[in-house]
Amino acid sequence: MILELCQAKEAGRIRQVYVMGCLSERFFKELGKEIPQVDKYYGKFNWTELINDLGKVYQREHEYERRLTTPKHYAYLKISEGCGHRCTFCIIPDLRGPLQSYPIGQVLDDAERLFQSGVKELMVISQDTGAYGLDIRYRTGFWGGRPLKSNVLGMTRQLDRLAKRYGAWVRLHYIYPYPHIDDLIPLMVDSDEGGVVPYLDIPFQHAHPDVLRRMKRPASGEKHLERIQQWRKICPDLAIRSTFIAGFPGETEEEFQYLLDFLKEAQLDRVGCFAYSPVEGAAANELPGALPEAVREERRGRLMELQETISHERMQQKVGRTLRVIVDETVRGGAVARSTADAPEIDGVVYVRKPKGNRKKLMPGDFIDIEVMDADAHDLWGEWLPPAR
């Protein structure tokens, strides 16, 4: 992409090329030598420098204004940068540094501005959402003139209240399964009129305690299963999405089978799996027992085949139910929407049929009720229900 932009610059189609982000942060000197046509490289956090340079180029002051790159009805709310963990398969701390939580007043101000602009769904993201505030010892911040602890529970409660006020959804991503995550589940029980939806994105990565130890991740599959069962007792509609790594260095067939047994028991709603990839700089590359690529890919395929069956069975349980969905786009005869179990671009969708005689126009961001008529392993099909009188 950088080379394509440089070619466009040489052809006179664009004026300058600036590069910023994780790649630039990690390979600043190397990139400068390899692609000298770039006007300037920036580190991951050099926002002020970038904005000042843009101001000089365009000879005007730039306002700090959030521009959405998503559709107008949903947006991402980033609450921190970096990560305090040292998982052996990951280089995020090297790229983005340790955990740096944003001030809680800033986070909630951003959320309110987005709701006021018409956003109907906020995806809360970071590298480690559940650790929010840990780096600043959960110090007291201020929002709306009131003191507020900088922790994930206090922040989520306020987001829940804001979302209910604006009739919007809040969705939590990248939640490490800390013990205090249990306190978030009651907030998800009733989101029909807005609030925190019953959805957790928890990257478990594996279930066998020995593999998790080599990954430098705590807990085990048994503990995760206990927590999942407790959460679903409190909130039966809770959808859990997760990711796993197959073929981690040293993973035995027995350890992999343990992971498959965990999935059968956990009955997760959404699952992604990656065959282990030796990312440059990751500590796991030095571990003994590296597996051939063919073995890693074969295990990934087996896991996803099992999950396909699990997902299909869980989706079939929704047939006949009434669900609240958010419209993403309108199509002839209906709409493409999502339920509380579906994050945009990574989960499934709901195909909505508009009944004959219903002349009401649907718009992206509308919330409607549907009756689920059919399902496969990923998506739902339903009919739009008229609002209750």
Short mmCIF file of C-alpha atoms in Angstrom, two decimals:
data_model
loop_
_atom_site.label_atom_id
_atom_site.label_comp_id
_atom_site.label_asym_id
_atom_site.label_seq_id
_atom_site.Cartn_x
_atom_site.Cartn_y
_atom_site.Cartn_z
CA MET A 1 0.00 0.00 0.00
CA ILE A 2 2.85 2.40 0.86
CA LEU A 3 4.51 1.70 -2.49
CA GLU A 4 1.23 2.23 -4.36
CA LEU A 5 0.77 5.60 -2.66
CA CYS A 6 4.33 6.60 -3.51
CA GLN A 7 3.67 5.73 -7.15
CA ALA A 8 0.53 7.87 -7.05
CA LYS A 9 2.62 10.71 -5.63
CA GLU A 10 5.21 10.37 -8.42
CA ALA A 11 2.36 10.43 -10.95
CA GLY A 12 1.07 13.67 -9.42
CA ARG A 13 -2.22 12.22 -8.15
CA ILE A 14 -1.47 12.95 -4.48
CA ARG A 15 0.75 15.56 -2.85
CA GLN A 16 2.50 13.81 0.02
CA VAL A 17 2.76 10.42 1.71
CA TYR A 18 2.94 10.14 5.48
CA VAL A 19 3.22 6.74 7.22
CA MET A 20 2.11 6.14 10.80
CA GLY A 21 1.28 3.08 12.89
CA CYS A 22 2.72 -0.16 14.27
CA LEU A 23 4.86 -0.91 11.20
CA SER A 24 6.41 2.54 11.28
CA GLU A 25 6.90 2.34 15.06
CA ARG A 26 8.82 -0.94 14.83
CA PHE A 27 10.76 -0.53 11.56
CA PHE A 28 11.29 3.24 11.44
CA LYS A 29 14.91 3.18 10.21
CA GLU A 30 14.50 0.21 7.88
CA LEU A 31 11.47 1.74 6.15
CA GLY A 32 13.25 5.04 5.67
CA LYS A 33 16.01 3.27 3.77
CA GLU A 34 13.74 0.93 1.80
CA ILE A 35 11.10 3.48 0.79
CA PRO A 36 12.72 6.95 0.87
CA GLN A 37 9.90 8.37 -1.30
CA VAL A 38 7.75 8.70 1.85
CA ASP A 39 7.79 12.32 3.04
CA LYS A 40 7.82 11.42 6.72
CA TYR A 41 7.46 8.43 9.04
CA TYR A 42 5.80 8.74 12.44
CA GLY A 43 5.76 6.53 15.51
CA LYS A 44 2.55 5.06 16.86
CA PHE A 45 1.83 7.98 19.19
CA ASN A 46 3.16 11.06 17.33
CA TRP A 47 -0.31 12.52 16.77
CA THR A 48 0.56 16.10 17.72
CA GLU A 49 3.56 16.11 15.38
CA LEU A 50 1.46 14.70 12.53
CA ILE A 51 -1.34 17.24 13.00
CA ASN A 52 1.16 20.13 13.16
CA ASP A 53 2.79 18.93 9.93
CA LEU A 54 -0.60 18.62 8.22
CA GLY A 55 -1.39 22.17 9.32
CA LYS A 56 1.79 23.41 7.67
CA VAL A 57 1.08 21.53 4.46
CA TYR A 58 -2.48 22.81 4.10
CA GLN A 59 -1.78 26.20 5.69
CA ARG A 60 -4.64 26.05 8.14
CA GLU A 61 -5.31 24.97 11.69
CA HIS A 62 -6.73 21.51 12.17
CA GLU A 63 -9.44 20.89 14.71
CA TYR A 64 -9.33 17.76 16.84
CA GLU A 65 -12.54 16.32 15.45
CA ARG A 66 -13.52 12.65 15.31
CA ARG A 67 -14.31 11.59 11.75
CA LEU A 68 -16.06 8.24 11.38
CA THR A 69 -14.57 5.74 8.94
CA THR A 70 -17.39 3.32 9.78
CA PRO A 71 -21.03 3.65 8.67
CA LYS A 72 -22.74 6.48 10.55
CA HIS A 73 -24.74 4.22 12.89
CA TYR A 74 -21.83 2.46 14.62
CA ALA A 75 -18.37 3.40 15.85
CA TYR A 76 -15.42 2.12 17.85
CA LEU A 77 -14.56 3.59 21.24
CA LYS A 78 -10.93 3.04 22.17
CA ILE A 79 -10.27 3.23 25.91
CA SER A 80 -6.54 2.48 26.18
CA GLU A 81 -3.34 1.72 24.30
CA GLY A 82 -0.74 -0.98 24.82
CA CYS A 83 -0.81 -4.09 26.98
CA GLY A 84 0.65 -5.19 30.30
CA HIS A 85 0.82 -8.89 29.45
CA ARG A 86 3.75 -10.72 27.91
CA CYS A 87 2.06 -13.53 26.01
CA THR A 88 4.78 -15.48 24.25
CA PHE A 89 3.00 -15.49 20.86
CA CYS A 90 2.44 -11.72 20.77
CA ILE A 91 4.54 -8.61 20.06
CA ILE A 92 1.92 -5.94 20.82
CA PRO A 93 3.76 -4.67 23.95
CA ASP A 94 6.87 -4.17 21.78
CA LEU A 95 4.85 -2.28 19.17
CA ARG A 96 2.51 -0.28 21.38
CA GLY A 97 4.17 -0.25 24.77
CA PRO A 98 2.66 -1.02 28.17
CA LEU A 99 -0.97 -0.39 29.10
CA GLN A 100 -1.91 3.30 28.93
CA SER A 101 -5.52 3.96 29.96
CA TYR A 102 -7.22 7.06 28.60
CA PRO A 103 -8.76 9.42 31.21
CA ILE A 104 -12.25 8.20 32.07
CA GLY A 105 -13.73 11.66 31.50
CA GLN A 106 -12.30 11.68 27.97
CA VAL A 107 -13.68 8.19 27.25
CA LEU A 108 -17.19 9.11 28.39
CA ASP A 109 -17.09 12.49 26.61
CA ASP A 110 -16.15 10.70 23.38
CA ALA A 111 -18.99 8.22 23.89
CA GLU A 112 -21.57 10.93 24.50
CA ARG A 113 -20.45 12.93 21.46
CA LEU A 114 -20.77 9.83 19.30
CA PHE A 115 -24.27 9.08 20.62
CA GLN A 116 -25.26 12.71 20.07
CA SER A 117 -24.04 12.50 16.46
CA GLY A 118 -26.44 9.63 15.78
CA VAL A 119 -24.27 6.58 16.49
CA LYS A 120 -26.49 3.69 17.63
CA GLU A 121 -23.84 1.15 18.56
CA LEU A 122 -20.46 1.58 20.26
CA MET A 123 -17.81 -1.14 20.19
CA VAL A 124 -15.50 -0.69 23.19
CA ILE A 125 -11.99 -1.74 22.18
CA SER A 126 -8.41 -1.82 23.42
CA GLN A 127 -5.67 -4.43 23.66
CA ASP A 128 -6.97 -5.41 27.13
CA THR A 129 -10.35 -3.88 27.93
CA GLY A 130 -10.78 -5.63 31.28
CA ALA A 131 -7.53 -4.09 32.59
CA TYR A 132 -8.73 -0.53 32.04
CA GLY A 133 -7.32 1.74 34.78
CA LEU A 134 -4.84 -0.81 36.17
CA ASP A 135 -1.84 1.23 35.03
CA ILE A 136 -3.09 4.32 36.89
CA ARG A 137 -4.19 2.31 39.95
CA TYR A 138 -7.85 2.99 39.19
CA ARG A 139 -7.46 6.60 40.26
CA THR A 140 -10.49 8.83 40.57
CA GLY A 141 -11.32 10.90 37.52
CA PHE A 142 -14.20 13.28 36.83
CA TRP A 143 -17.08 13.30 34.41
CA GLY A 144 -20.09 15.57 34.49
CA GLY A 145 -18.67 17.23 37.59
CA ARG A 146 -18.77 13.97 39.55
CA PRO A 147 -15.88 11.79 40.77
CA LEU A 148 -15.61 8.42 39.07
CA LYS A 149 -13.18 5.54 39.55
CA SER A 150 -11.14 4.67 36.47
CA ASN A 151 -12.00 0.98 36.18
CA VAL A 152 -13.86 -1.14 33.65
CA LEU A 153 -16.93 -1.67 35.86
CA GLY A 154 -17.42 2.04 36.61
CA MET A 155 -16.83 2.96 32.97
CA THR A 156 -19.22 0.27 31.69
CA ARG A 157 -21.97 1.33 34.11
CA GLN A 158 -21.76 4.88 32.83
CA LEU A 159 -21.71 3.72 29.20
CA ASP A 160 -24.78 1.59 29.95
CA ARG A 161 -26.65 4.63 31.31
CA LEU A 162 -25.60 6.77 28.35
CA ALA A 163 -26.65 4.11 25.85
CA LYS A 164 -30.06 3.71 27.50
CA ARG A 165 -30.56 7.47 27.38
CA TYR A 166 -29.91 7.53 23.63
CA GLY A 167 -31.54 4.17 22.85
CA ALA A 168 -28.23 2.68 21.67
CA TRP A 169 -26.09 -0.41 22.18
CA VAL A 170 -22.66 -0.86 23.78
CA ARG A 171 -20.59 -3.93 22.92
CA LEU A 172 -17.47 -5.06 24.83
CA HIS A 173 -14.48 -6.45 22.92
CA TYR A 174 -11.12 -7.98 23.91
CA ILE A 175 -12.03 -8.85 27.48
CA TYR A 176 -9.34 -10.81 29.32
CA PRO A 177 -11.21 -13.11 31.76
CA TYR A 178 -10.23 -11.41 35.02
CA PRO A 179 -12.32 -12.28 38.12
CA HIS A 180 -13.95 -8.83 38.16
CA ILE A 181 -15.49 -9.47 34.71
CA ASP A 182 -18.17 -11.43 36.60
CA ASP A 183 -19.53 -8.07 37.81
CA LEU A 184 -20.22 -6.94 34.23
CA ILE A 185 -22.66 -9.76 33.42
CA PRO A 186 -25.69 -8.36 35.34
CA LEU A 187 -25.48 -5.19 33.22
CA MET A 188 -26.22 -7.28 30.12
CA VAL A 189 -29.46 -8.86 31.28
CA ASP A 190 -31.84 -6.24 29.85
CA SER A 191 -30.71 -4.33 26.76
CA ASP A 192 -33.94 -4.29 24.72
CA GLU A 193 -34.24 -0.52 25.11
CA GLY A 194 -30.49 0.10 24.84
CA GLY A 195 -27.45 -0.48 27.02
CA VAL A 196 -24.66 -3.04 27.26
CA VAL A 197 -25.60 -6.00 25.07
CA PRO A 198 -25.14 -9.64 26.24
CA TYR A 199 -21.90 -10.21 24.33
CA LEU A 200 -18.33 -10.84 25.44
CA ASP A 201 -15.33 -11.08 23.15
CA ILE A 202 -12.82 -13.16 25.17
CA PRO A 203 -9.69 -14.46 23.40
CA PHE A 204 -9.12 -17.65 25.43
CA GLN A 205 -6.40 -18.85 22.97
CA HIS A 206 -6.33 -22.39 24.42
CA ALA A 207 -7.75 -24.55 27.23
CA HIS A 208 -4.99 -26.95 28.30
CA PRO A 209 -3.13 -25.61 31.38
CA ASP A 210 0.31 -26.62 30.06
CA VAL A 211 -0.21 -24.87 26.73
CA LEU A 212 -1.57 -21.78 28.51
CA ARG A 213 1.52 -21.83 30.73
CA ARG A 214 3.80 -21.86 27.67
CA MET A 215 1.72 -19.01 26.27
CA LYS A 216 2.12 -17.16 29.60
CA ARG A 217 -1.62 -16.90 30.04
CA PRO A 218 -3.29 -17.69 33.37
CA ALA A 219 -6.16 -20.03 34.31
CA SER A 220 -7.22 -23.25 32.57
CA GLY A 221 -10.12 -24.69 30.63
CA GLU A 222 -11.82 -25.99 33.78
CA LYS A 223 -11.87 -22.54 35.37
CA HIS A 224 -13.11 -20.99 32.16
CA LEU A 225 -15.93 -23.54 31.97
CA GLU A 226 -17.05 -22.75 35.52
CA ARG A 227 -17.12 -19.04 34.75
CA ILE A 228 -19.05 -19.52 31.49
CA GLN A 229 -21.68 -21.62 33.27
CA GLN A 230 -22.07 -18.98 35.99
CA TRP A 231 -22.39 -16.18 33.42
CA ARG A 232 -25.09 -18.01 31.48
CA LYS A 233 -27.09 -18.65 34.65
CA ILE A 234 -27.18 -14.88 35.20
CA CYS A 235 -27.64 -13.95 31.54
CA PRO A 236 -28.97 -16.85 29.41
CA ASP A 237 -28.75 -14.82 26.18
CA LEU A 238 -25.03 -14.10 26.63
CA ALA A 239 -23.12 -14.65 23.38
CA ILE A 240 -19.42 -15.44 23.77
CA ARG A 241 -16.95 -15.00 20.94
CA SER A 242 -13.37 -16.23 21.23
CA THR A 243 -10.21 -17.00 19.30
CA PHE A 244 -7.81 -19.92 19.63
CA ILE A 245 -4.37 -20.91 18.41
CA ALA A 246 -3.87 -24.42 17.04
CA GLY A 247 -0.42 -25.99 16.76
CA PHE A 248 1.35 -23.85 19.37
CA PRO A 249 4.98 -24.99 19.86
CA GLY A 250 5.03 -28.21 21.88
CA GLU A 251 1.29 -28.82 21.59
CA THR A 252 0.68 -32.57 21.73
CA GLU A 253 -2.25 -34.38 20.15
CA GLU A 254 -3.54 -34.99 23.68
CA GLU A 255 -3.39 -31.26 24.51
CA PHE A 256 -5.16 -30.41 21.28
CA GLN A 257 -7.88 -32.99 22.01
CA TYR A 258 -8.29 -31.34 25.41
CA LEU A 259 -9.02 -28.08 23.59
CA LEU A 260 -11.63 -29.78 21.38
CA ASP A 261 -13.29 -31.28 24.48
CA PHE A 262 -13.35 -27.80 26.02
CA LEU A 263 -15.18 -26.43 22.98
CA LYS A 264 -17.76 -29.23 23.13
CA GLU A 265 -18.44 -28.37 26.77
CA ALA A 266 -18.23 -24.57 26.51
CA GLN A 267 -20.63 -24.29 23.53
CA LEU A 268 -19.22 -20.91 22.49
CA ASP A 269 -21.28 -18.89 20.03
CA ARG A 270 -18.57 -17.45 17.78
CA VAL A 271 -15.07 -18.89 17.34
CA GLY A 272 -12.07 -18.04 15.20
CA CYS A 273 -8.93 -20.17 15.04
CA PHE A 274 -5.45 -19.43 13.77
CA ALA A 275 -2.75 -21.96 12.99
CA TYR A 276 0.25 -20.82 15.03
CA SER A 277 2.36 -18.36 13.07
CA PRO A 278 5.95 -17.57 14.13
CA VAL A 279 5.69 -13.78 14.25
CA GLU A 280 9.09 -12.11 14.11
CA GLY A 281 10.20 -11.18 17.62
CA ALA A 282 7.73 -13.42 19.50
CA ALA A 283 9.22 -15.36 22.43
CA ALA A 284 7.27 -18.50 21.46
CA ASN A 285 9.53 -18.95 18.45
CA GLU A 286 12.31 -20.05 20.83
CA LEU A 287 10.19 -22.73 22.50
CA PRO A 288 11.01 -26.37 21.70
CA GLY A 289 8.63 -28.60 19.80
CA ALA A 290 7.80 -26.46 16.78
CA LEU A 291 5.18 -28.25 14.68
CA PRO A 292 5.18 -28.57 10.88
CA GLU A 293 2.88 -26.14 9.08
CA ALA A 294 0.81 -29.03 7.75
CA VAL A 295 0.07 -30.23 11.30
CA ARG A 296 -0.82 -26.72 12.47
CA GLU A 297 -3.21 -26.22 9.56
CA GLU A 298 -4.76 -29.68 9.96
CA ARG A 299 -5.54 -28.96 13.62
CA ARG A 300 -6.99 -25.57 12.77
CA GLY A 301 -9.25 -27.26 10.24
CA ARG A 302 -10.41 -29.88 12.74
CA LEU A 303 -11.21 -27.23 15.33
CA MET A 304 -13.22 -25.13 12.90
CA GLU A 305 -15.10 -28.19 11.63
CA LEU A 306 -16.14 -28.99 15.21
CA GLN A 307 -17.12 -25.40 15.88
CA GLU A 308 -19.22 -25.33 12.71
CA THR A 309 -21.35 -28.10 14.19
CA ILE A 310 -21.59 -26.35 17.57
CA SER A 311 -22.49 -23.03 15.97
CA HIS A 312 -25.16 -24.63 13.78
CA GLU A 313 -26.82 -26.26 16.79
CA ARG A 314 -26.78 -23.03 18.80
CA MET A 315 -28.19 -21.04 15.91
CA GLN A 316 -31.02 -23.53 15.40
CA GLN A 317 -32.11 -22.84 18.99
CA LYS A 318 -32.97 -19.28 17.91
CA VAL A 319 -35.50 -20.33 15.27
CA GLY A 320 -38.97 -19.21 16.35
CA ARG A 321 -37.67 -16.59 18.76
CA THR A 322 -38.27 -12.85 18.60
CA LEU A 323 -35.05 -10.84 18.50
CA ARG A 324 -34.19 -7.15 18.49
CA VAL A 325 -31.81 -6.33 15.62
CA ILE A 326 -30.03 -3.26 14.28
CA VAL A 327 -30.27 -2.53 10.54
CA ASP A 328 -26.94 -2.21 8.70
CA GLU A 329 -28.25 -1.79 5.18
CA THR A 330 -31.53 -1.87 3.31
CA VAL A 331 -32.00 -4.20 0.35
CA ARG A 332 -34.88 -4.90 -1.95
CA GLY A 333 -37.61 -6.58 0.06
CA GLY A 334 -35.95 -6.11 3.44
CA ALA A 335 -32.66 -5.45 5.16
CA VAL A 336 -29.37 -6.87 6.38
CA ALA A 337 -29.15 -6.50 10.15
CA ARG A 338 -27.38 -7.83 13.25
CA SER A 339 -28.56 -9.15 16.60
CA THR A 340 -26.90 -8.55 19.97
CA ALA A 341 -24.82 -11.68 19.23
CA ASP A 342 -23.29 -10.16 16.09
CA ALA A 343 -20.48 -7.62 15.98
CA PRO A 344 -20.02 -5.94 12.59
CA GLU A 345 -17.65 -7.54 10.07
CA ILE A 346 -16.52 -10.43 12.32
CA ASP A 347 -19.74 -12.27 13.22
CA GLY A 348 -22.88 -13.28 11.34
CA VAL A 349 -25.78 -11.22 10.05
CA VAL A 350 -29.57 -11.37 10.07
CA TYR A 351 -31.37 -11.28 6.72
CA VAL A 352 -34.70 -9.55 7.31
CA ARG A 353 -37.72 -9.98 5.06
CA LYS A 354 -40.22 -7.15 4.96
CA PRO A 355 -43.84 -8.43 5.00
CA LYS A 356 -46.12 -7.43 2.15
CA GLY A 357 -48.17 -4.38 3.01
CA ASN A 358 -45.54 -2.93 5.34
CA ARG A 359 -44.65 0.37 3.72
CA LYS A 360 -42.51 1.70 6.52
CA LYS A 361 -39.03 2.63 5.29
CA LEU A 362 -36.04 1.14 7.04
CA MET A 363 -32.80 3.04 7.54
CA PRO A 364 -29.33 1.96 8.76
CA GLY A 365 -29.28 2.27 12.54
CA ASP A 366 -32.96 1.43 13.00
CA PHE A 367 -33.81 -1.08 15.71
CA ILE A 368 -36.58 -3.51 14.79
CA ASP A 369 -38.00 -6.77 16.14
CA ILE A 370 -37.91 -9.88 13.97
CA GLU A 371 -39.13 -13.44 14.22
CA VAL A 372 -36.36 -15.90 13.35
CA MET A 373 -37.54 -18.22 10.56
CA ASP A 374 -34.33 -20.07 9.64
CA ALA A 375 -30.63 -20.33 10.51
CA ASP A 376 -27.36 -21.87 9.40
CA ALA A 377 -24.04 -22.04 11.28
CA HIS A 378 -23.41 -18.30 10.95
CA ASP A 379 -26.47 -16.29 9.89
CA LEU A 380 -30.16 -15.93 10.65
CA TRP A 381 -33.19 -15.29 8.44
CA GLY A 382 -36.21 -13.55 9.89
CA GLU A 383 -39.38 -11.58 9.26
CA TRP A 384 -39.86 -8.03 10.43
CA LEU A 385 -42.57 -7.84 13.10
CA PRO A 386 -44.85 -4.81 13.39
CA PRO A 387 -44.28 -2.76 16.56
CA ALA A 388 -46.51 -3.67 19.49
CA ARG A 389 -49.41 -1.26 20.01
#
